[in-house]
C-alpha positions in Angstrom: 0.0 0.0 0.0 1.4 3.4 -1.0 2.2 6.0 1.7 -0.6 8.2 0.4 -3.2 5.4 0.7 -1.9 4.6 4.2 -2.3 8.2 5.2 -5.8 8.6 3.8 -7.0 5.3 5.2 -5.6 6.2 8.6 -7.3 9.6 8.6 -10.6 8.0 7.6 -10.3 5.5 10.4 -9.7 8.3 12.9 -12.4 10.6 11.6 -15.2 8.1 10.6 -14.7 5.3 13.1 -18.3 3.9 12.9 -18.3 3.8 9.1 -14.9 2.1 9.1 -16.1 -0.5 11.6 -19.0 -1.3 9.3 -16.7 -1.6 6.3 -14.4 -3.9 8.3 -17.3 -6.1 9.4 -18.4 -6.4 5.7 -14.9 -7.4 4.7 -14.7 -10.1 7.3 -18.2 -11.3 6.4 -17.2 -11.4 2.7 -14.1 -13.3 3.6 -16.1 -15.9 5.6 -18.5 -16.3 2.7 -15.7 -16.8 0.2 -14.0 -19.3 2.5 -17.3 -21.2 2.9 -17.9 -21.4 -0.8 -14.3 -22.5 -1.4 -14.7 -25.4 1.1 -17.9 -26.5 -0.6 -16.4 -26.3 -4.1 -13.0 -27.9 -3.4 -13.7 -30.1 -0.4 -17.3 -31.1 -1.3 -18.5 -30.2 2.2 -22.1 -29.5 3.0 -23.1 -25.9 3.7 -23.2 -26.4 7.4 -19.8 -28.1 7.4 -18.2 -25.5 5.2 -19.7 -22.8 7.5 -18.1 -24.4 10.5 -14.7 -24.8 8.7 -14.8 -21.1 7.6 -15.5 -20.0 11.2 -12.7 -22.1 12.5 -10.3 -20.6 10.0 -11.4 -17.0 10.7 -11.6 -17.5 14.5 -13.4 -15.2 16.9 -14.9 -12.3 14.8 -14.2 -9.8 17.6 -10.6 -10.9 18.0 -10.2 -10.8 14.2 -11.5 -7.2 14.1 -9.1 -6.2 16.9 -6.1 -7.8 15.0 -7.0 -5.9 11.8 -7.3 -2.7 13.8 -3.9 -3.2 15.4 -2.1 -2.5 12.1 -1.4 1.0 10.8 -0.2 4.2 12.2 -3.8 5.2 13.1 -3.8 2.4 15.7 -0.9 4.1 17.6 -2.8 7.4 17.6 -6.0 5.8 18.7 -4.5 3.8 21.5 -2.5 6.8 22.5 -5.6 8.9 22.8 -7.3 6.1 24.8 -4.3 6.0 27.1 -4.5 9.8 27.5 -8.2 9.7 28.3 -7.6 6.9 30.8 -4.7 8.8 32.4 -6.9 12.0 32.7 -9.6 10.0 34.5 -7.1 8.4 36.9 -5.6 11.8 37.8 -9.0 13.4 38.2 -10.0 10.7 40.6 -6.9 11.3 42.8 -6.9 15.1 43.1 -4.5 15.1 46.1 -1.8 13.1 44.4 -2.3 15.1 41.2 -2.0 18.4 42.9 1.1 17.5 44.9 2.8 16.0 41.8 1.9 19.0 39.5 3.1 21.6 42.1 6.3 19.8 42.7 7.1 19.5 39.0 6.0 23.0 38.4 8.5 24.3 40.9 11.3 22.4 39.3 10.4 23.1 35.7 9.5 26.8 36.4 12.7 27.5 38.3 14.8 25.7 35.7 13.1 27.6 32.8 13.5 30.9 34.6 17.2 30.4 35.2 17.7 29.2 31.6 16.0 32.4 30.4 18.7 34.3 32.2 21.7 32.1 31.5 20.9 31.4 27.8 21.4 35.0 26.4 24.3 35.8 28.7 26.5 32.7 28.6 25.3 30.6 25.6 23.8 32.9 22.9 26.1 34.8 20.6 26.1 38.5 21.2 23.7 40.5 18.9 26.3 41.6 16.4 27.5 40.3 13.0 30.3 37.7 13.5 30.3 38.6 17.2 33.1 36.1 17.9 35.5 38.4 16.0 35.0 41.3 18.4 37.9 41.6 20.9 38.5 43.6 24.0 42.1 44.8 24.5 43.5 46.0 27.9 46.7 46.8 29.7 47.8 44.5 32.5 48.5 45.1 36.2 51.4 43.5 38.1 48.9 40.8 39.1 48.0 40.1 35.5 44.5 41.7 35.8 43.0 43.8 33.1 43.7 47.6 33.3 42.1 50.3 31.2 44.4 51.5 28.4 45.8 54.9 27.7 45.1 56.9 24.5 48.9 56.7 23.8 48.6 52.9 23.8 45.7 52.9 21.5 47.4 55.3 19.1 50.4 52.9 18.9 48.3 49.8 18.5 46.2 51.4 15.8 49.2 52.1 13.7 51.4 49.1 14.4 48.8 46.3 14.6 47.8 44.4 11.4 45.3 42.0 13.0 42.3 44.2 13.3 40.0 45.8 10.7 38.6 48.3 13.2 39.8 49.6 16.6 38.3 52.2 18.9 38.8 53.5 22.4 35.8 54.6 24.4 34.8 55.9 27.8 31.7 56.8 29.7 30.0 60.2 29.0 27.2 61.7 31.0 26.1 64.9 29.3 23.1 67.0 30.5 20.4 67.7 27.9 19.1 71.2 28.4 16.1 72.9 26.9 13.4 71.0 28.7 11.5 71.8 31.8 14.2 70.1 33.9 17.8 69.2 32.9 18.1 65.6 32.0 21.2 63.6 32.7 21.9 61.1 29.9 24.1 58.1 29.9 26.4 58.0 26.9 29.8 57.3 25.5 32.7 59.2 24.0 34.0 56.8 21.3 36.7 56.6 18.6 35.6 56.9 15.0 35.8 53.1 14.5 33.6 52.1 17.5 30.4 51.2 15.6 32.5 49.5 12.8 34.2 47.4 15.4 30.8 46.2 16.7 29.6 45.7 13.1 26.6 48.0 13.3 25.6 51.3 11.7 23.0 54.0 12.2 19.6 53.3 10.7 19.3 57.1 9.9 22.2 59.3 9.0 25.8 58.3 9.0 28.6 56.9 11.2 31.5 58.9 12.7 34.5 59.6 10.5 38.1 60.3 11.3 37.5 64.0 10.6 34.9 64.0 13.4 37.3 62.3 15.8 40.0 64.9 16.0 40.9 67.6 18.5 38.8 70.6 17.8 36.5 68.6 15.6 32.8 69.3 15.1 30.3 68.7 17.9 28.3 65.8 16.4 26.2 63.2 18.1 24.4 59.9 17.3 21.2 59.2 19.2 19.7 55.9 20.4 16.3 54.9 19.1 14.7 55.4 22.5 16.0 58.9 22.9 15.0 59.8 19.3 11.5 58.7 19.9 11.2 60.3 23.4 12.6 63.7 22.6 12.1 64.0 18.8 8.8 62.1 18.4 10.6 59.7 15.9 11.0 62.5 13.4 12.8 61.0 10.4 14.2 64.5 9.6 16.1 64.7 12.9 19.5 64.4 11.1 21.0 67.8 10.9 19.1 69.2 13.9 20.8 70.8 16.9 20.6 69.4 20.4 22.0 71.2 23.5 24.3 69.1 25.7 26.3 70.6 28.5 25.7 74.1 27.2 27.2 73.1 23.8 25.3 72.7 20.6 25.7 69.3 18.9 24.5 68.3 15.4 22.6 65.1 15.2 24.3 63.0 12.4 22.6 59.6 13.0 20.1 57.4 14.9 20.8 53.9 16.0 18.5 51.0 15.1 15.7 50.1 17.5 17.2 46.6 18.1 20.7 47.9 18.8 21.9 46.4 22.1 25.1 48.0 23.5 26.6 45.4 25.8 29.5 47.7 26.6 27.2 50.3 28.0 23.6 49.0 28.2 22.2 52.4 29.4 23.9 54.5 26.8 21.6 56.8 24.8 24.0 59.1 23.0 27.4 58.9 21.4 29.9 61.5 20.5 33.5 61.4 19.1 36.4 61.1 21.7 38.3 63.9 20.0 41.6 63.4 21.8 44.7 65.3 20.5 47.1 63.0 18.7 50.0 65.3 19.6 50.2 65.2 23.3 52.8 65.4 26.0 53.7 63.1 28.9 51.5 65.0 31.3 48.4 65.2 29.3 45.2 63.3 29.9 45.9 61.0 26.9 48.2 59.0 29.2 45.6 58.3 31.8 44.4 54.7 32.2 40.7 55.5 31.7 39.9 54.2 28.2 38.5 50.8 27.2 39.5 49.4 23.8 37.4 47.3 21.4 38.5 45.9 18.1 37.3 43.6 15.3 39.6 40.9 13.9 40.3 40.9 10.2 38.9 37.9 8.2 41.2 34.9 8.6 42.9 36.2 11.8 42.3 34.2 14.9 42.3 35.6 18.5 45.5 33.6 19.2 47.2 35.3 16.2 46.2 38.7 17.5 47.5 37.9 21.0 50.9 36.9 19.6 51.0 40.2 17.6 50.0 42.3 20.6 52.7 40.5 22.7 55.3 41.3 20.1 54.3 44.9 19.9 54.3 45.3 23.8 57.8 43.7 24.0 59.4 45.7 21.2 59.0 49.5 21.7 59.2 51.6 18.6 61.2 54.9 18.5 58.2 56.5 16.9 55.9 55.9 19.9 56.9 57.3 23.3 55.7 55.3 26.3 55.5 56.8 29.8 56.6 54.7 32.7 53.1 53.7 33.9 52.1 52.7 30.3 55.3 51.0 29.0 53.5 47.7 28.3 56.2 45.6 29.9 53.6 43.3 31.4 52.1 42.7 27.9 48.5 43.3 26.7 45.4 41.2 27.4 43.1 40.3 24.6 39.8 38.5 25.2 36.6 38.0 23.2 33.9 40.5 23.8 31.6 37.6 25.0 34.1 36.5 27.6 34.9 40.1 28.7 31.2 41.0 29.2 30.3 37.8 31.1 33.5 37.3 33.2 32.2 39.1 36.2 28.9 37.3 36.5 29.8 33.9 35.0 30.7 32.2 38.3 27.5 33.2 39.9 25.4 32.1 37.0 27.1 28.8 36.6 26.6 28.1 40.3 22.9 29.1 40.1 22.5 26.9 37.1 23.9 23.9 39.0 21.7 24.7 41.9 18.5 24.8 39.9 19.4 21.5 38.2 19.8 20.0 41.7 16.4 21.3 42.6 14.9 19.8 39.4 16.5 16.5 40.2 15.0 16.6 43.7 11.5 17.4 42.3 11.8 14.5 39.8 12.9 12.1 42.6 9.9 13.2 44.7 7.4 12.7 42.0 9.0 9.3 41.1 8.6 8.2 44.6 4.9 9.3 44.6 4.4 7.3 41.4 6.1 4.3 42.9 3.8 4.4 45.9 0.8 4.8 43.6 2.0 1.9 41.4 2.3 -0.4 44.4 -1.3 0.4 45.4 -2.5 -0.4 41.8 -0.9 -3.9 41.7 -4.4 -5.4 41.8 -5.6 -3.3 38.9 -2.5 -4.2 36.8 -3.0 -7.9 37.6 -6.6 -7.8 36.5 -5.7 -6.0 33.2 -3.0 -8.6 32.5 -5.4 -11.4 33.1 -7.8 -9.8 30.6 -5.0 -9.9 27.9 -3.0 -6.7 28.4 0.7 -7.1 27.7 3.5 -5.7 29.7 4.4 -3.2 27.0 0.8 -2.0 27.0 0.9 -1.4 30.7 4.3 0.3 30.6 3.0 2.6 27.9 -0.1 3.4 30.0 2.1 4.3 33.0 4.4 6.5 30.8 1.3 8.2 29.4 0.2 9.1 32.9 3.6 10.4 33.9 3.8 12.5 30.7 0.3 13.9 31.4 1.5 14.9 34.9 4.6 16.4 33.4 2.6 18.4 30.8 0.4 19.7 33.6 3.4 20.6 35.7 5.1 22.2 32.6 2.1 24.4 31.9 2.0 25.6 35.5 5.8 25.8 35.4 5.8 28.2 32.5 3.5 30.5 34.6 6.0 30.1 37.5 8.8 30.9 35.0 7.1 34.2 34.0 7.0 35.2 37.7 10.5 33.9 38.2 11.9 35.9 35.3 10.5 39.1 36.7 12.0 38.3 40.1 15.3 37.5 38.5 15.4 40.9 36.7 14.5 42.7 39.9 17.1 40.8 42.0 19.9 40.8 39.4 23.0 42.8 40.2 23.4 46.1 38.4 26.3 44.9 36.3 24.4 41.9 34.9 24.9 42.0 31.1 22.1 41.7 28.6 19.4 42.3 31.2 17.0 43.4 28.4 17.4 40.0 26.7 16.1 38.0 29.7 12.6 36.8 29.1 10.4 33.8 28.2 11.2 33.7 24.5 10.6 31.0 21.9 13.9 29.3 22.7 13.0 29.3 26.4 9.5 27.9 25.7 11.2 25.1 23.6 13.6 24.4 26.4 10.6 24.1 28.8 8.7 21.8 26.5 11.8 19.6 26.0 12.5 19.6 29.7 8.9 18.6 30.4 9.0 15.7 28.0 12.3 14.4 29.4 11.0 14.7 32.9 7.8 12.9 32.1 9.7 9.9 30.7 12.3 10.1 33.5 9.8 10.1 36.4 7.6 7.5 34.7 10.0 4.8 33.5 11.0 3.5 37.0 7.5 3.3 38.4 6.3 1.7 35.1 8.9 -1.0 35.1 8.5 -1.6 38.8 4.7 -1.9 38.5 5.0 -4.5 35.7 7.8 -6.6 37.2 7.1 -10.1 38.4 4.0 -12.2 38.1 1.2 -9.7 37.4 -1.6 -12.3 37.6 -0.4 -13.3 41.1 -1.5 -9.8 42.2 -5.1 -10.8 41.9 -4.7 -13.3 44.8 -2.3 -11.3 47.0 -3.7 -7.8 46.5 -1.8 -4.7 46.1 -1.2 -3.9 49.8 0.8 -7.1 50.5 2.9 -7.0 47.3 3.7 -3.3 47.6 6.6 -4.1 50.0 8.6 -5.4 47.0 9.1 -1.7 45.9 10.3 -0.4 49.3 13.9 -0.7 48.5 13.6 1.5 45.4 11.6 4.1 47.2 14.0 4.2 50.1 16.9 4.7 47.7 15.2 7.6 46.1 14.6 9.2 49.5 18.3 8.8 50.3 19.1 10.5 47.0 16.7 13.3 47.7 18.3 14.0 51.1 21.7 14.0 49.6 20.8 16.4 46.9 19.1 18.7 49.4 22.2 18.7 51.6 24.4 19.8 48.6 22.1 22.8 48.0 21.9 23.7 51.7 25.7 23.5 52.1 26.2 25.8 49.2 23.7 28.3 50.5 25.3 28.1 54.0 28.7 28.8 52.6 27.5 31.8 50.7 25.7 33.1 53.8 28.8 32.8 55.9 30.9 34.4 53.1 28.6 37.4 53.0 28.9 37.7 56.7 32.7 37.7 56.4 32.6 40.3 53.6 30.4 42.7 55.7 32.8 42.2 58.6 35.6 43.8 56.5 36.2 47.4 57.6 35.4 49.8 54.8 37.7 52.5 56.2 34.9 55.0 57.0 31.5 55.1 58.7 28.8 54.4 56.1 25.8 54.8 58.5 24.0 58.1 58.2 25.7 59.0 55.0 23.7 60.2 51.9 25.4 60.4 48.5 24.5 61.9 45.2 26.3 62.8 42.0 26.2 66.5 40.9 27.4 67.8 37.6 28.3 71.4 36.7 27.1 72.6 33.3 26.5 75.9 31.7 28.3 79.2 31.9 26.6 80.8 34.8 29.7 80.6 37.0 32.2 81.6 34.3 32.4 85.2 35.5 35.2 87.6 36.4 34.1 87.6 40.0 34.2 83.9 40.2 37.6 83.8 38.6 39.1 86.6 40.7 42.2 85.6 42.6 42.2 82.1 41.2 45.0 80.4 39.3 44.3 80.9 35.6 45.3 77.3 34.8 42.3 76.0 36.6 38.8 76.2 35.2 36.9 78.2 37.8 33.2 77.4 37.0 33.1 74.1 38.7 35.0 75.3 41.7 32.7 78.2 42.2 29.5 76.2 41.7 30.5 73.4 44.1 31.6 75.8 46.8 28.2 77.6 46.6 26.3 74.4 46.5 28.3 73.1 49.5 27.4 76.2 51.6 23.7 75.7 50.8 23.8 72.0 51.7 25.5 72.6 55.0 22.7 75.0 56.0 20.0 72.3 55.7 18.6 71.3 59.1 19.8 67.8 60.1 23.1 68.0 58.1 26.1 67.6 60.4 28.8 67.5 57.6 29.1 67.7 53.8 31.8 67.6 51.2 32.4 66.9 47.5 34.7 64.2 46.1 35.7 63.2 42.5 35.7 59.5 43.5 33.0 58.0 45.7 33.9 54.8 47.5 31.9 51.7 46.7 30.3 53.4 43.7 32.3 51.8 40.9 34.2 55.1 40.2 37.9 54.8 39.3 40.4 57.4 38.3 44.1 56.5 38.3 47.1 58.6 37.4 50.8 58.0 37.0 52.4 59.3 40.2 56.1 59.5 41.3 58.0 60.9 44.1 60.0 64.0 43.4 63.0 62.4 44.9 62.8 59.4 42.5 62.7 59.2 38.7 60.9 55.9 38.9 57.1 55.8 39.2 55.7 54.8 42.5 54.2 51.4 43.4 53.8 48.3 41.3 51.7 49.9 38.6 53.1 53.4 38.6 49.7 54.8 39.3 47.5 55.8 42.2 43.8 56.6 42.7 43.3 60.3 42.5 40.7 61.9 44.8 39.9 65.6 44.4 38.0 66.6 47.5 36.7 69.7 49.3 37.7 70.6 52.9 35.7 68.6 55.4 35.6 65.4 53.3 37.6 63.2 55.7 35.6 64.5 58.7 32.3 63.9 56.9 33.3 60.3 55.9 34.9 59.6 59.3 38.2 58.5 57.6 40.8 58.4 60.4 43.9 60.6 60.3 47.0 58.6 60.9 49.7 61.3 60.7 50.0 65.0 59.8 47.0 67.1 59.0 43.9 67.2 56.9 42.8 69.8 54.3 41.4 73.1 55.5 39.8 76.2 53.8 43.4 77.6 53.4 44.3 74.9 50.9 42.9 76.9 48.0 44.1 77.5 44.5 46.6 80.2 45.7 48.1 78.1 48.4 51.1 75.7 48.0 49.9 72.4 46.5 49.1 69.9 49.3 48.3 66.2 49.2 47.2 63.5 51.6 48.0 59.9 50.9 46.6 56.7 52.3 48.4 54.1 54.4 48.9 51.7 51.5 50.9 54.4 49.7 52.9 55.2 52.8 53.7 51.5 53.4 54.8 50.8 49.9 56.9 53.9 49.2 57.9 55.2 52.7 58.7 52.0 54.6 60.4 53.2 57.8 60.3 56.9 56.7 58.1 59.8 57.5 56.2 60.8 54.3 55.2 64.2 55.7 56.9 66.9 53.8 57.8 64.7 50.8 56.7 65.8 47.4 55.1 63.9 44.6 54.2 64.7 41.0 51.5 63.5 38.6 52.8 62.6 35.2 56.4 63.0 34.0 57.2 66.5 35.4 54.6 69.3 35.4 56.9 71.5 37.5 54.2 71.9 40.3 54.7 69.1 42.8 52.3 68.4 45.7 53.6 68.3 49.3 52.4 65.4 51.4 50.8 67.0 54.5 48.9 64.0 56.0 48.3 60.2 55.9 44.8 58.7 56.3 43.5 55.2 56.7 42.8 53.0 53.7 39.3 53.1 52.2 37.7 50.3 50.2 37.1 52.0 46.9 35.9 49.3 44.5 35.0 46.3 46.6 35.1 45.0 50.1 37.1 41.9 49.0 39.8 43.8 47.1 42.8 45.3 48.8 43.1 49.1 48.7 45.6 50.4 46.1 47.7 53.5 46.7 45.6 56.7 46.8 46.3 60.4 46.7 43.8 63.0 47.9 44.1 66.6 46.6 42.2 69.8 47.2 39.7 70.1 44.3 40.7 73.7 43.8 44.3 72.7 43.2 43.9 70.0 40.5 45.0 71.1 37.1 41.7 70.2 35.4 38.8 71.1 37.6 36.2 68.2 37.8 32.8 69.2 36.7 31.3 65.9 37.9 31.5 65.4 41.7 29.8 63.2 44.3 28.3 64.9 47.3 28.6 63.1 50.7 26.3 64.3 53.5 26.5 63.2 57.1 23.0 63.5 58.7 21.2 63.0 62.0 18.6 60.3 61.8 17.4 58.9 58.4 19.8 60.0 55.7 17.4 59.2 52.8 14.7 61.5 54.4 16.8 64.5 53.7 17.1 63.9 50.0 14.4 66.4 48.9 15.8 69.2 51.1 19.4 68.6 50.0 18.4 68.5 46.3 16.4 71.8 46.7 19.5 73.4 48.4 21.7 72.6 45.4 19.0 73.8 42.9 18.7 77.0 44.9 22.2 77.7 43.6 21.5 76.7 40.0 18.3 74.8 39.0 19.9 73.7 35.7 22.4 71.3 37.3 21.4 67.6 37.2 21.5 65.5 40.3 21.6 61.7 39.9 22.7 58.5 41.5 21.2 59.3 44.9 21.8 56.5 47.4 22.8 56.0 51.0 26.3 54.7 51.6 24.8 51.6 53.3 23.1 50.8 50.0 26.3 51.3 48.0 28.2 49.0 50.4 25.5 46.4 50.0 25.6 46.7 46.2 29.3 45.9 46.2 28.5 42.3 47.0 25.5 42.1 44.7 26.7 39.1 42.8 27.2 37.1 46.0 23.8 38.3 47.3 22.1 37.4 44.0 23.5 33.8 44.2 22.7 33.6 47.9 19.1 34.6 47.5 18.6 32.0 44.8 20.4 29.3 46.7 18.4 30.1 49.8 15.2 29.8 47.8 16.3 26.5 46.1 17.6 25.1 49.4 14.4 25.9 51.3 12.4 24.2 48.5 14.7 21.2 48.5 14.4 20.9 52.3 10.6 20.9 52.1 10.7 18.4 49.2 13.1 16.1 51.1 10.9 16.3 54.2 7.9 15.5 52.1 9.7 12.5 50.6 10.6 11.1 54.0 7.1 11.6 55.2 5.6 10.0 52.1 7.8 6.9 52.2 7.3 6.4 56.0 3.6 7.1 55.7 3.2 4.6 52.8 5.3 2.1 54.7 3.1 2.4 57.8 0.0 1.8 55.5 1.7 -1.3 53.9 2.8 -2.7 57.3 -0.5 -2.2 59.1 -0.9 -6.0 59.6 2.7 -6.3 60.8 2.3 -3.4 63.3 -1.0 -4.9 64.5 0.7 -8.3 65.1 3.6 -6.6 66.9 1.2 -4.8 69.1 -0.8 -7.9 69.8 2.4 -9.7 70.8 3.2 -7.0 73.4 5.0 -4.2 71.6 4.3 -0.9 73.3 3.4 2.4 71.4 7.0 3.6 72.3 8.4 0.5 70.5 6.3 1.2 67.4 7.3 4.9 67.3 10.9 3.9 67.7 10.6 1.4 64.9 9.3 4.0 62.4 11.7 6.8 63.6 14.6 4.4 63.2 13.7 3.8 59.6 13.4 7.5 58.9 16.6 8.5 60.6 18.5 5.6 58.8 17.4 6.9 55.4 18.3 10.5 56.5 21.8 9.4 57.8 22.5 7.6 54.5 21.5 10.7 52.5 23.6 13.0 54.7 26.7 10.8 54.3 26.3 10.7 50.5 25.4 14.4 50.4 28.6 15.3 52.3 30.7 13.6 49.7 28.7 15.2 46.9 29.0 18.7 48.6 32.8 18.4 48.7 32.8 18.0 44.9 29.8 20.3 44.1 31.0 23.3 46.1 33.8 23.9 43.7 31.2 25.7 41.6 30.8 28.3 44.3 34.4 28.5 45.4 35.0 31.8 43.4 32.1 33.4 45.2 33.4 32.7 48.7 35.3 35.1 50.8 37.0 34.4 54.1 35.5 30.9 54.4 36.7 27.5 52.9 34.3 25.5 50.7 35.1 22.7 53.2 34.0 24.8 56.2 33.2 22.3 59.0 30.8 24.6 60.8 28.6 24.9 57.7 28.6 21.1 57.0 27.8 20.3 60.6 25.0 23.0 60.8 23.3 21.7 57.6 23.5 18.1 58.8 21.9 19.1 62.1 19.2 21.0 60.3 18.4 18.0 58.0 18.3 15.7 61.0 15.8 17.9 62.9 13.6 18.3 59.8 13.8 14.5 59.2 12.8 13.8 62.8 9.7 16.0 62.5 8.8 14.4 59.1 9.2 10.9 60.6 7.3 11.6 63.8 3.9 12.0 62.1 3.8 8.5 60.5 5.3 7.1 63.7 2.6 8.5 65.9 0.0 7.2 63.4 1.6 3.7 63.6 1.5 3.8 67.4 -2.3 4.4 67.3 -3.0 1.2 65.2 -5.6 -1.0 66.9 -4.3 -4.6 66.8 -7.7 -6.2 67.2 -9.2 -4.3 64.3 -6.2 -5.1 62.1 -6.4 -8.8 62.9 -10.2 -9.0 62.3 -9.7 -7.3 58.9 -7.3 -10.1 58.0 
């Protein structure tokens, strides 16, 4: 029969069953009549004899019809639908079992799908750029081999000497203020080299890209807008190219608009881009030698990343006479080149891998729990299976029926799990650390839905195969005589093994959560170097030309821009008058905020740069900063109002600087310089305690504090720190109003208490901890449920035995002890196996730990004790029920 005829015949059978049954009956009747006529013609039989012979040859008409129906693909569909209907009826008649199983699977599937929705775009999917694997990040290297932002001088040399890249561009953050609206709006943006978009492989959807002529010192003020900014401020006007927009009191010409789908993984919040416009002819003391630029490049076709690394190493190790290198950027430690994907995900990868492992453990626990429930249910249905086998059902048919039921359960759990995943994804986005890349790509997409469907199918088969094989093992027909209750004990060993596995998996999760909890406790015990309580912070930017006046500039060094100095001084006076403020100051670098600003520093008495990297953090602060932050003075003095632009240059260094460069000497009175030699050294007047700038876990590098009025380039972006009485956040409106009373056009952003900033510094650990805690608590509940279920089922199966024991003199205490012993034995086995598993599994969280070993005995002992207590409670309920068994009633029932 041709494939087409098979298909059409099968469809007719499925859609016109009654007519097909009539046709089949006619065919069988016609076959019987032909057989009868043949027997009469050939064998000379009488009509009655031929009729009997034909009937014997054909056999039972009903059996024959069933045999004919068993052929063809439509039979598989028909029996499958019948199995599905039967499974639905069985699940509907046991609502408690169905609800518990569906909820358990939904938790496992939903959590796994939600985590996959976050992990997939970050770790597995290619970045949203053409040939994204060819995009490379290049950085300088510290003495410890860690990435360090490059200088413009390094970029200029690489751009001219390297042959491995088709495009290369430096970039840095840019936070311009858009004026012209009711309130000034602070925008996130980037200053980029002309090849930035070409390195990413994207182009504006309107207008044009930057050119080399745009990216030169003194070049035109041009800007490219994001799609969101274009729609919000320009109502998606297609004629926006060529229009003027006012940023930081300067007019910029819009030359392009980025596509709506453009995802900037290097600065996800960026809304505007402008050329870097650094001067290619610069001296050793110019800003072009600051380590403050990141560098992105695209490999040429045919060039591998390893080829590029070898070339960069060769360039770093062979200085060229045509390219001067300052001591802190001499590239003697080489250059680091990594793929953009690895660069973007390096910070969050350990946490995501650990969370992915945790959710897989949780999923395994959920599957074990449901498998145990199905095993218990299968043991109770031995009588049903025996009766069906006696009526002619084969083992394969019974196994298929059991698998259909487990798949139905899994599909129900998957449907509820997708709803759980939707909620979970929202929670993940809300709880995610700020630096989590590709946050906008996290969602329940088609690939996530496909993952959930595949996971559901696999789980349905996994949780069903063991109960199905166990239910159909042995002599099924014997179940009619013995009944399901007595034969169920044969499956106890399998169910006990599953409970042991469940406890072991739960212990692994709980140990990981415990290690992370102790680690965060250790992190917060690290002294930050100042008092964060009662501190309010906010970032303020000076824009416009209001303070560029002769009166503001009077008596001030002409080499220093006076507008920011005048504005911040007036704003500080206004803030200090706010009721509830006990201290206030401005700083160019705010601890725990992610700010970083390093400069090459050397002592005047030495031609060599200081420290291992030749650089130190540069803080420009106003008088009162140390007092406001409660940073302790170790030696010398702090800044005062007398340290203005006309006074001799003064500097305060931290203890790390003093230890590394003045071991056994007094640094007070020593002089240091920024850059090669600007002729205006700073005299060290004090030493203060170390402050944790970037992270609580990272040691403090050398730091130099300068009066903001004495720095060569006045900072127009400063962070305000305010010490308050009572709730610091409550004073936010009053402090903001005080600043705006000086100039209402100055933007104020990044408002936060210092306590919040310190907490954010461990966001990746906190993110992992919250998920591990949730997974661990769920695992603990599921493990307790598993222990309770097995012991409760065991009590039900051993009612007769317990009754006999009671009749022979066993006390209720003996019965309780019997059941408790069984539960604690299972728990102890799971704890031992789980300890061994945790020793191996905690390697995944080792990189997230701080101040605690992954083999911390306190954590292991605490988790084991917790599981023991929970197991005791879960075992006590079935034990008490067993103790109340009436021996007389049990024996009469037998």
